[in-house]
PDB file of C-alpha atoms and ligand atoms in Angstrom:
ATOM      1  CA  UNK D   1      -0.999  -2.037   0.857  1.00  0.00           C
ATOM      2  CA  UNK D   2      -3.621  -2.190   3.649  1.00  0.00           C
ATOM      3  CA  UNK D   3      -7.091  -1.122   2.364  1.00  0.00           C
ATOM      4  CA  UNK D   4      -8.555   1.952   3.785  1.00  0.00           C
ATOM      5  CA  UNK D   5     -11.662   1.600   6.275  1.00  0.00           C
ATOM      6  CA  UNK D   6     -13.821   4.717   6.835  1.00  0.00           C
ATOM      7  CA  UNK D   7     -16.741   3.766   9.511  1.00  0.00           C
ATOM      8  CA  UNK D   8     -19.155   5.878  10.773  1.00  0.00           C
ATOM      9  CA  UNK D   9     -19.953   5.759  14.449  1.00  0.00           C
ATOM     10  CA  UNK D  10     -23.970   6.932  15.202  1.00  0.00           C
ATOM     11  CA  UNK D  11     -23.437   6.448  19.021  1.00  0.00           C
ATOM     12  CA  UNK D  12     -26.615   7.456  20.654  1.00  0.00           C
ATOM     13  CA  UNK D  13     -28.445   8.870  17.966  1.00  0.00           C
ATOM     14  CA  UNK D  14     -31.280   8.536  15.410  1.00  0.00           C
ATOM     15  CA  UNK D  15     -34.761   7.004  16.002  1.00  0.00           C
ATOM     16  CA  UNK D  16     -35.302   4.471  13.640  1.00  0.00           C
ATOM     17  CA  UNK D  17     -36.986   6.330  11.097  1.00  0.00           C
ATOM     18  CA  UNK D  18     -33.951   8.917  10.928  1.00  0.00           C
ATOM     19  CA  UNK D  19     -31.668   5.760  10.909  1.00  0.00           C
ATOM     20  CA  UNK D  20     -33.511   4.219   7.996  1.00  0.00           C
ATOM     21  CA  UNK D  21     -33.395   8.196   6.038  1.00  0.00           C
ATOM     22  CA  UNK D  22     -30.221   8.506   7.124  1.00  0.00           C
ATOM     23  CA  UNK D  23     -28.839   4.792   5.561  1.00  0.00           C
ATOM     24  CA  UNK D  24     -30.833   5.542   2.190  1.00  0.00           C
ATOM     25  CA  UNK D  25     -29.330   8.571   1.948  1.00  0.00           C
ATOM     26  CA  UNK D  26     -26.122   7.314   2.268  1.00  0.00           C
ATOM     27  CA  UNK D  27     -25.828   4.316   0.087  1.00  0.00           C
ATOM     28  CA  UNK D  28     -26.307   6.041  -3.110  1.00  0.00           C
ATOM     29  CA  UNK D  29     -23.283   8.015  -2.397  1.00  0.00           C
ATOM     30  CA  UNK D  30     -21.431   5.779  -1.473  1.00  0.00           C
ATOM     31  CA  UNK D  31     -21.818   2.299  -2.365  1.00  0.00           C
ATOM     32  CA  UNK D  32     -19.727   2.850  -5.526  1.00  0.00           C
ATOM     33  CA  UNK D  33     -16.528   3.299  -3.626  1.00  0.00           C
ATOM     34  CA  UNK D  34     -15.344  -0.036  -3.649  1.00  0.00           C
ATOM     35  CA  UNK D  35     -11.369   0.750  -2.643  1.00  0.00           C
ATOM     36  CA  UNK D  36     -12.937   1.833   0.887  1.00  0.00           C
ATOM     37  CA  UNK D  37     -14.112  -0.705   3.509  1.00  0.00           C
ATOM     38  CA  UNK D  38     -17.358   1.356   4.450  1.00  0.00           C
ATOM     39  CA  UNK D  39     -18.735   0.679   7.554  1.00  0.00           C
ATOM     40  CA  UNK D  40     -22.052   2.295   9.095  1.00  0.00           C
ATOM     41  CA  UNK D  41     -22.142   1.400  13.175  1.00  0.00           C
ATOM     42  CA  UNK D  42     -25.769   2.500  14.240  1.00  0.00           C
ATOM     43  CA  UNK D  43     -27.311   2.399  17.559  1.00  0.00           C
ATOM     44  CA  UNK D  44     -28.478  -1.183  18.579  1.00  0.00           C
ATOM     45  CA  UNK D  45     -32.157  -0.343  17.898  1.00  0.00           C
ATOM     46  CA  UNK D  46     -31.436   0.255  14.560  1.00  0.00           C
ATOM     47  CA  UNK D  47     -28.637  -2.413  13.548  1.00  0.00           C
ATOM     48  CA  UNK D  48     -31.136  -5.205  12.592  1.00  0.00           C
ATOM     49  CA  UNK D  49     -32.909  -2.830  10.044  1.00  0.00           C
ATOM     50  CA  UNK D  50     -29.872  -0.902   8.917  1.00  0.00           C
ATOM     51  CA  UNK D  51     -28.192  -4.364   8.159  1.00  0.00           C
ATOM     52  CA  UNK D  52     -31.211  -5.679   6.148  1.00  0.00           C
ATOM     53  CA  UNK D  53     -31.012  -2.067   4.022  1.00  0.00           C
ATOM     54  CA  UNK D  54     -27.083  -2.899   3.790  1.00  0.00           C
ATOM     55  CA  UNK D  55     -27.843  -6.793   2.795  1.00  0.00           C
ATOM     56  CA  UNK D  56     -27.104  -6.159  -0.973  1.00  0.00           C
ATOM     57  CA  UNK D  57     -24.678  -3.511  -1.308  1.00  0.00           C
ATOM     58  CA  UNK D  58     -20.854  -3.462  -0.552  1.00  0.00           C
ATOM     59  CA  UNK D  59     -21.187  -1.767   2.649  1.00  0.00           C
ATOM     60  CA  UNK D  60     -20.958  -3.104   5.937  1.00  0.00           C
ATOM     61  CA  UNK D  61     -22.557  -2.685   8.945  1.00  0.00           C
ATOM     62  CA  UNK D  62     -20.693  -2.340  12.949  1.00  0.00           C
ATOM     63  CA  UNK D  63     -21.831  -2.376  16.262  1.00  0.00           C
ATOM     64  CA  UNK D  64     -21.274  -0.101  18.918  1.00  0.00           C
ATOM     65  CA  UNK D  65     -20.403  -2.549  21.591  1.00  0.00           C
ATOM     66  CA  UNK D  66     -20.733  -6.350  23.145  1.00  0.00           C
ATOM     67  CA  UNK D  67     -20.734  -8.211  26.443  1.00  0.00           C
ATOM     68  CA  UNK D  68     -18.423 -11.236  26.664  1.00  0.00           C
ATOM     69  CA  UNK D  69     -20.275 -13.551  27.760  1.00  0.00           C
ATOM     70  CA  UNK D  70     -22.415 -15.665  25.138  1.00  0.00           C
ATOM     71  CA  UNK D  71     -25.705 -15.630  26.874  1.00  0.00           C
ATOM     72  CA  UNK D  72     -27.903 -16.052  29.924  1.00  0.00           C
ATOM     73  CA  UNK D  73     -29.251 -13.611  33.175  1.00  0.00           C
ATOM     74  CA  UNK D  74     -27.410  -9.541  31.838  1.00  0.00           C
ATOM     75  CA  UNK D  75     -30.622  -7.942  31.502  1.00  0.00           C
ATOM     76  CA  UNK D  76     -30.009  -5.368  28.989  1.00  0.00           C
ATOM     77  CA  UNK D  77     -26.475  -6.642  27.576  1.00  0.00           C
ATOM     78  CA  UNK D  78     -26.001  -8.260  23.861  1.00  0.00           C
ATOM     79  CA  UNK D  79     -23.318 -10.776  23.076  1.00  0.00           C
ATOM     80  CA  UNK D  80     -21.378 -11.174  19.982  1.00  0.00           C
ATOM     81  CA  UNK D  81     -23.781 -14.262  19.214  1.00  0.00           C
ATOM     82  CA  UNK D  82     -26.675 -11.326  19.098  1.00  0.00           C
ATOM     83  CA  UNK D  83     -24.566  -9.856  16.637  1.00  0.00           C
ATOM     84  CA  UNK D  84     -23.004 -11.847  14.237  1.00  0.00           C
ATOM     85  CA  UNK D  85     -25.549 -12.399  11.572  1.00  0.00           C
ATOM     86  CA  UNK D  86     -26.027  -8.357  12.141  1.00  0.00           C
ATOM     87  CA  UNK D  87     -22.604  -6.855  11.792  1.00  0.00           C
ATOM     88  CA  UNK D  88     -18.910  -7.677  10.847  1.00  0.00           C
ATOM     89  CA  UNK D  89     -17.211  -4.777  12.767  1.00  0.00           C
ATOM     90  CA  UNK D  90     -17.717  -3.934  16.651  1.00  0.00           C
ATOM     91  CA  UNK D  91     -16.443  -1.120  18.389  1.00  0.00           C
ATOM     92  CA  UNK D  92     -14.858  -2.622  21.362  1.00  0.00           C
ATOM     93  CA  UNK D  93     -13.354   0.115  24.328  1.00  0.00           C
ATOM     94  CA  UNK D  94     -14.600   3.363  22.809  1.00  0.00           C
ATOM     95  CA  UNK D  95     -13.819   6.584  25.204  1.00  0.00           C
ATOM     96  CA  UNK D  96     -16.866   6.904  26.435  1.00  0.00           C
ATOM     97  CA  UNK D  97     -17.284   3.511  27.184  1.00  0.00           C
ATOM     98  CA  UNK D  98     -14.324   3.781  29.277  1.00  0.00           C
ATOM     99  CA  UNK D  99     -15.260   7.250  31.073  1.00  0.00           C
ATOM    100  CA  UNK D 100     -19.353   6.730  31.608  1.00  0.00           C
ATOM    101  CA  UNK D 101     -19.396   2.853  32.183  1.00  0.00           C
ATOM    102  CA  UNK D 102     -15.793   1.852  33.891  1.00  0.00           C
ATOM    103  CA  UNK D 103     -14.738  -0.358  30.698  1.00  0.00           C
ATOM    104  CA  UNK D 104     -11.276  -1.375  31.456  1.00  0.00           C
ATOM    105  CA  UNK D 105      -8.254  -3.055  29.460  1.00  0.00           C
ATOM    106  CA  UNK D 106      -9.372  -6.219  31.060  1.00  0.00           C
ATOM    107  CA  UNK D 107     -13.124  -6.027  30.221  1.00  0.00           C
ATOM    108  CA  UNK D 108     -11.818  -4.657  26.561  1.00  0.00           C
ATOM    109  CA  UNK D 109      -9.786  -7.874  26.360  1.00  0.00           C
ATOM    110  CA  UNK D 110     -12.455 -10.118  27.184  1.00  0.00           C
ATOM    111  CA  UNK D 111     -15.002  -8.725  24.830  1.00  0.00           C
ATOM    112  CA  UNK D 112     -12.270  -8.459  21.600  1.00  0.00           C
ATOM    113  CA  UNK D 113     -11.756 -12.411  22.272  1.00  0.00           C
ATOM    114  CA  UNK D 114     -15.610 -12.913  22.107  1.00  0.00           C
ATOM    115  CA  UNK D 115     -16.113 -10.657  19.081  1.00  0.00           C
ATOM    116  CA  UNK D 116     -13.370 -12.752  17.580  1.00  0.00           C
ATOM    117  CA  UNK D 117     -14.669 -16.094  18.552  1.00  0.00           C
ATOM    118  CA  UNK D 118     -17.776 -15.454  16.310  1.00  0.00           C
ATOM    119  CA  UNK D 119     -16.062 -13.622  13.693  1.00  0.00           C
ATOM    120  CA  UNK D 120     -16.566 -10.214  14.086  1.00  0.00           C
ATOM    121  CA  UNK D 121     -13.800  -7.506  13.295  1.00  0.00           C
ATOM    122  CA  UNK D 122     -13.120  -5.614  16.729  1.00  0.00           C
ATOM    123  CA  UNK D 123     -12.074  -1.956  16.014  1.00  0.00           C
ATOM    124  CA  UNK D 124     -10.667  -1.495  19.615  1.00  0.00           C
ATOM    125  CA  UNK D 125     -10.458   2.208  20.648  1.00  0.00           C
ATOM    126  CA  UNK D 126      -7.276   3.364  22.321  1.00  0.00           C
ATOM    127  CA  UNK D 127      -6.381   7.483  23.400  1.00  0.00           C
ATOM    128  CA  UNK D 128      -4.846   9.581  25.743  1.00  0.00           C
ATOM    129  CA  UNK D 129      -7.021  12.095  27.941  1.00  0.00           C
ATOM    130  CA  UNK D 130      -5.894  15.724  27.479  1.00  0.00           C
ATOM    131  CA  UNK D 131      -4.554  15.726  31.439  1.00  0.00           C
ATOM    132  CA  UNK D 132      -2.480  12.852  29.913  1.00  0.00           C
ATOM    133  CA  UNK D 133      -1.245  14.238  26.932  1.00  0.00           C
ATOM    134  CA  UNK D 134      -0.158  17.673  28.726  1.00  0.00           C
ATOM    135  CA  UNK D 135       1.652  15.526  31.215  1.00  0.00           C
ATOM    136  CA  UNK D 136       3.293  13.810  28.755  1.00  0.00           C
ATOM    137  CA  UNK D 137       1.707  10.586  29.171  1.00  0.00           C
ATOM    138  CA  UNK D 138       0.561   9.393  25.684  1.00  0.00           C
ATOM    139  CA  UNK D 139       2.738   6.779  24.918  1.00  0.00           C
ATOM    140  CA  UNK D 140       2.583   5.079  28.586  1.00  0.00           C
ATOM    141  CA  UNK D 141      -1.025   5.170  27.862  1.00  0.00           C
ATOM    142  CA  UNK D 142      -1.883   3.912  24.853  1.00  0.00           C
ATOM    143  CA  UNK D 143       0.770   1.128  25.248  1.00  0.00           C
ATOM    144  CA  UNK D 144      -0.989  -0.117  28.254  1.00  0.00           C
ATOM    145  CA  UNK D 145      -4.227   0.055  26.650  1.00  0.00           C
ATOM    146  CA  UNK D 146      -2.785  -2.037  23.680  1.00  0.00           C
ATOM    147  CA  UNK D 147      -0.601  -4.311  25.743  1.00  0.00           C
ATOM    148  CA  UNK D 148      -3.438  -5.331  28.430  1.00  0.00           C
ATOM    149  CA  UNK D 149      -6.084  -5.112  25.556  1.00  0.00           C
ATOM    150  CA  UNK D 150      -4.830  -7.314  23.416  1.00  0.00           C
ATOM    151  CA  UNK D 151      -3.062  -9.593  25.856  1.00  0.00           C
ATOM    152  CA  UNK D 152      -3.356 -13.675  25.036  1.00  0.00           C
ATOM    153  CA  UNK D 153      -5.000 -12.781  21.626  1.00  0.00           C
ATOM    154  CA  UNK D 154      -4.530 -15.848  19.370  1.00  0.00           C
ATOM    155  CA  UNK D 155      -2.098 -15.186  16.734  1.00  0.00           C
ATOM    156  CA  UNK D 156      -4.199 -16.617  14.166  1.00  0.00           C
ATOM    157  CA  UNK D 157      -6.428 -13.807  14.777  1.00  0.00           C
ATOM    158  CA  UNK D 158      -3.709 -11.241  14.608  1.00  0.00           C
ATOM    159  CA  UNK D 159      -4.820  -9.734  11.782  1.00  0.00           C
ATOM    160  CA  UNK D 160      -8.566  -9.737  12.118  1.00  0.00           C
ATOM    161  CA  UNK D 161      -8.710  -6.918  14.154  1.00  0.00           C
ATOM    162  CA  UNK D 162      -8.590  -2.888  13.599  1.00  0.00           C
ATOM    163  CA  UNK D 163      -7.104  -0.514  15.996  1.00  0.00           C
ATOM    164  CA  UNK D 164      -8.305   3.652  16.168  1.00  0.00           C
ATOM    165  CA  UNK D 165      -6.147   5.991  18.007  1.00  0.00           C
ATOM    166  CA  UNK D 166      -8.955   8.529  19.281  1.00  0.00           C
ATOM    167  CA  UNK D 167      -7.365  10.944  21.600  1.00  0.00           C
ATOM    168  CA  UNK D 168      -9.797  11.416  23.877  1.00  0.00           C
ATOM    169  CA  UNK D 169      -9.342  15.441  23.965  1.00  0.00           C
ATOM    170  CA  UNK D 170     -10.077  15.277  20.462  1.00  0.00           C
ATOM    171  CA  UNK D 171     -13.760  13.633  20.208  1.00  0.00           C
ATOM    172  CA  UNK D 172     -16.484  15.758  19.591  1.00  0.00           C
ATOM    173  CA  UNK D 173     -14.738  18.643  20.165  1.00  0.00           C
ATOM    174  CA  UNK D 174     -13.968  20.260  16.614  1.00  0.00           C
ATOM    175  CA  UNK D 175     -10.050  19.921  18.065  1.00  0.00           C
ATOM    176  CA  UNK D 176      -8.448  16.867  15.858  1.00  0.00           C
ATOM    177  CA  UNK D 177      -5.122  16.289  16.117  1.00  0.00           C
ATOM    178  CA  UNK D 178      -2.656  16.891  13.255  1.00  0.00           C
ATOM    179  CA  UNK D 179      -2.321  13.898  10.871  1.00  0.00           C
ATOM    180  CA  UNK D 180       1.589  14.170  11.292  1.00  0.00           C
ATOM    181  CA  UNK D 181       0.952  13.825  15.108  1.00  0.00           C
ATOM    182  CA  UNK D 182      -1.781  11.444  15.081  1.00  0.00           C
ATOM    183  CA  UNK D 183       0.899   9.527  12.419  1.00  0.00           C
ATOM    184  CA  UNK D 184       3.830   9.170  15.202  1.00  0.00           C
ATOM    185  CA  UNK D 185       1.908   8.227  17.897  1.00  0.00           C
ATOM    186  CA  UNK D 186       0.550   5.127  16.158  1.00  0.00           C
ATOM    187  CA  UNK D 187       4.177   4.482  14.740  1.00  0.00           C
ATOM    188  CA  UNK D 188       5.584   4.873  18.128  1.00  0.00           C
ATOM    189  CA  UNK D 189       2.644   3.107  20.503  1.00  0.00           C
ATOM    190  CA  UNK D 190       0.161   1.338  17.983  1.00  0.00           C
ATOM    191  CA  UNK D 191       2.656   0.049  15.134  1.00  0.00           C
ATOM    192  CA  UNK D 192       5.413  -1.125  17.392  1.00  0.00           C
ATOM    193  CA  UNK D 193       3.370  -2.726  20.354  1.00  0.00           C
ATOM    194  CA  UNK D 194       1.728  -4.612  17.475  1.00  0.00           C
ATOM    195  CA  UNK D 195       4.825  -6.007  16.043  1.00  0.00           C
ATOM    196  CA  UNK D 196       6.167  -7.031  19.488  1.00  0.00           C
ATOM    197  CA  UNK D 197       3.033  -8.898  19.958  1.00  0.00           C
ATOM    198  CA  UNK D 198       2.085 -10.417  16.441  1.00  0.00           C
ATOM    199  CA  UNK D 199       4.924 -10.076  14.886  1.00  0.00           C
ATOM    200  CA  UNK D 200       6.388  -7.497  12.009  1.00  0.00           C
ATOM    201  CA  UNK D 201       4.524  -8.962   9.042  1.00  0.00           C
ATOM    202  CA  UNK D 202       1.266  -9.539  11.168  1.00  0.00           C
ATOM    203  CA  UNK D 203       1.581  -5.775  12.177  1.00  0.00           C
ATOM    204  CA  UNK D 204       1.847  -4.643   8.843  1.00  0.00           C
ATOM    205  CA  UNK D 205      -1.489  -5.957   8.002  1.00  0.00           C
ATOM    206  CA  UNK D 206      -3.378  -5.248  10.592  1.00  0.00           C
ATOM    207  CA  UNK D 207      -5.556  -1.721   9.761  1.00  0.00           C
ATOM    208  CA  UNK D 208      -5.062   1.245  12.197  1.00  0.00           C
ATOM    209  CA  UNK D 209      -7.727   4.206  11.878  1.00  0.00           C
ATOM    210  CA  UNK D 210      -7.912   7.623  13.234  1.00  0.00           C
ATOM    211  CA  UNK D 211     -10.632   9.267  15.001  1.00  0.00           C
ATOM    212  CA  UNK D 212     -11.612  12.470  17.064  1.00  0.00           C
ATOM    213  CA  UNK D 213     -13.282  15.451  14.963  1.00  0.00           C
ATOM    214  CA  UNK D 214     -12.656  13.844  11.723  1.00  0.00           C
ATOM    215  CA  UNK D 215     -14.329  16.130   8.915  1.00  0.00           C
ATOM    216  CA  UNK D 216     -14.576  16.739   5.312  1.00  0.00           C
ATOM    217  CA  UNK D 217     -12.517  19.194   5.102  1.00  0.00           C
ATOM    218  CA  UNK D 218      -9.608  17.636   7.408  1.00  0.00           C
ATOM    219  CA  UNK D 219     -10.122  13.845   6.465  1.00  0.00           C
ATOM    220  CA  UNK D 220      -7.527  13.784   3.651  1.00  0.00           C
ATOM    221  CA  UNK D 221      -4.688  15.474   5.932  1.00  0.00           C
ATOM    222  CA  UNK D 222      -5.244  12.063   7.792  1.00  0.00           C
ATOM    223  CA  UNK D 223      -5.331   9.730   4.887  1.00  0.00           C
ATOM    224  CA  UNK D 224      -1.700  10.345   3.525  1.00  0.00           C
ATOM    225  CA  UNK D 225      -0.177   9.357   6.687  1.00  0.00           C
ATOM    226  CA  UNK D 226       1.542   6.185   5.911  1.00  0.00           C
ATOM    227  CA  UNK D 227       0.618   4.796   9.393  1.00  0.00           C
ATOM    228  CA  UNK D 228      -3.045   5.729   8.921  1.00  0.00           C
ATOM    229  CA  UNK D 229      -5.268   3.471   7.453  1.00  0.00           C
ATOM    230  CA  UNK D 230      -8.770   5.465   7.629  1.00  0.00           C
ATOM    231  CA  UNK D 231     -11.129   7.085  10.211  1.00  0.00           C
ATOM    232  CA  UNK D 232     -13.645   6.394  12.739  1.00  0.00           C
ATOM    233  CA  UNK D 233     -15.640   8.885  12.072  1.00  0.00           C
ATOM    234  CA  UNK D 234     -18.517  10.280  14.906  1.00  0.00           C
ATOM    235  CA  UNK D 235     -20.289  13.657  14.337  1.00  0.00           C
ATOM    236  CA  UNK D 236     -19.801  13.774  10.277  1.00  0.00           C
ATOM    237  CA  UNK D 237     -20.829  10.472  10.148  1.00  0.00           C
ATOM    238  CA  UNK D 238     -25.126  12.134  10.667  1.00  0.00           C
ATOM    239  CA  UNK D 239     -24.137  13.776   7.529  1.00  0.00           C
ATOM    240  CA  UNK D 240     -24.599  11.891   4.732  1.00  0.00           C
ATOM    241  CA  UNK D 241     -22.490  14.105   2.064  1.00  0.00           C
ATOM    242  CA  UNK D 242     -19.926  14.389   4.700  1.00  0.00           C
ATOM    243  CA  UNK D 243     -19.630  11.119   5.171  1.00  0.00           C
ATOM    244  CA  UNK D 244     -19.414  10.436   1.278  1.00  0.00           C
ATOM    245  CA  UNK D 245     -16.630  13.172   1.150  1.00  0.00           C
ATOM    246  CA  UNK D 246     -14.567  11.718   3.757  1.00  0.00           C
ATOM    247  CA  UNK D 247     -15.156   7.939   1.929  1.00  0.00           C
ATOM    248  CA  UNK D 248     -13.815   9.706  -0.926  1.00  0.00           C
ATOM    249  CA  UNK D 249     -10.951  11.442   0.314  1.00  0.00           C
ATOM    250  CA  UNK D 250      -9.857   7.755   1.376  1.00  0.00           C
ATOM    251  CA  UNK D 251      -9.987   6.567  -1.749  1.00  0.00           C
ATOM    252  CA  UNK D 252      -8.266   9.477  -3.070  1.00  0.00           C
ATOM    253  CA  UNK D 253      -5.453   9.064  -1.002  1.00  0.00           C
ATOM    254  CA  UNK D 254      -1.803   8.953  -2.750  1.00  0.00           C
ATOM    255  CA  UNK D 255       0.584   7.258   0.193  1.00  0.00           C
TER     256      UNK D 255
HETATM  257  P1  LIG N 301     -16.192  12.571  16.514  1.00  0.00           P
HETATM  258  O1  LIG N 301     -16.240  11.138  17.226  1.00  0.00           O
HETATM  259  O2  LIG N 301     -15.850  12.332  15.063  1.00  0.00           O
HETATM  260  O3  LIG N 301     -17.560  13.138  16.700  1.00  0.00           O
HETATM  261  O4  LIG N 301     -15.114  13.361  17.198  1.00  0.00           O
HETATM  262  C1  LIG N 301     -15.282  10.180  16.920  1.00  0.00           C
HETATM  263  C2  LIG N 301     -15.534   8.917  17.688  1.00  0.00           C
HETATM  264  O5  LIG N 301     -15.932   8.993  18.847  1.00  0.00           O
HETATM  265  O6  LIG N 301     -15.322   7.817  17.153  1.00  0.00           O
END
């Protein structure tokens, strides 16, 4: 059985004194729910505090992104070095790091071998665009993202990583996807793509999420998939009792 991962993605949000209200808020509520993997992913400003609030509690702390290379002359870029002591998970190839700054499979390849290098556990983002999805177009899609994404990565590693299948159409937009959908396409283009790469048994370890308009009320729909193994989780991760909700709906969970 894999064990469920619910993360919460701040992206661009929170000063530090909401980020430090916000955390507090949250741990009491959830730090208790030990057959989740919790994961808070706060903007970069706030990762060094939100980790030290995090230091002695089960939860763990993400970040939203890396560059590849270790260090040197990328004003304003922070490599996984920056992170490691900071964060276990990374979001590597989010959406809108995709659309707004021209990450592509290659870049998103190059910074999930860095994040594994010093140990960090890449959640790499793949999704179709609506235009791609009403042309029929998911699978291609996502199995080029996951192919050139995850091309060359060590088997050893195989496992260390988490994949989310976040239609694009479906973030921030109130418009999820149904879990029976959201279920086949990672079978079909997530799942299988894994197994040809890492192997069947590798594959079945390795943690795939859901995300796009995750809520409390539609979290559990997505949690008794059998090919769904949590949510990355944007707007209703401000929330503190909504994020608690949807921790416990994971946990909940009869597969
Ligand atoms: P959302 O974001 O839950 O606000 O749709 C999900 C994500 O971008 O990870």
């Amino acid at each position: 059985m894999r064990k469920p991962i619910v993360a919460g993605n701040w992206k661009m949000n929170n000063t530090m004194e909401k980020s430090i209200r916000l955390v507090n808020d949250l741990i009491p509520l959830i730090k208790n729910q030990n057959k989740v993997d919790r994961v808070i992913i706060p903007p970069f400003t706030a990762l060094a505090t939100v980790s030290d609030l995090l230091r002695f509690t089960s939860i763990s702390c993400g970040a939203q992104n890396l560059f590849w290379e270790p260090k040197g002359a990328y004003t304003g870029e922070i490599s996984a070095y920056m992170i490691e002591d900071l964060a276990d998970y990374v979001i590597i190839g989010h959406s809108e790091r995709r659309t707004y700054f021209n990450e592509t499979d290659e870049t998103v390849n190059k910074k999930i071998v860095a994040a594994l290098n010093v140990g960090l556990t890449p959640i790499m983002c793949v999704g179709e665009t609506y235009e791609e999805n009403q042309a029929g177009k998911t699978g291609e899609v996502i199995l080029h993202q996951m192919n050139k994404g995850l091309a060359d990565i060590p088997i050893v590693n195989g496992a260390k990583f988490v994949v989310a299948y976040e239609p694009v159409w479906a973030i921030g937009t109130g418009l999820a996807a149904t879990g029976e959908v959201a279920n086949k396409v990672i079978a079909d283009y997530i799942r299988e793509p894994l197994s040809h790469l890492f192997g069947e048994e590798v594959a079945q370890r390795i943690r795939v999420l859901y995300g796009g308009s995750v809520n409390a009320a539609n979290a559990a729909e997505f949690f008794e998939q059998p090919e769904i193994d949590g949510a990355l989780v944007g707007g209703a991760s401000l929330k503190s009792h909504d994020f608690a909700d949807i921790v416990n709906a994971a946990a909940s969970a009869k597969k």
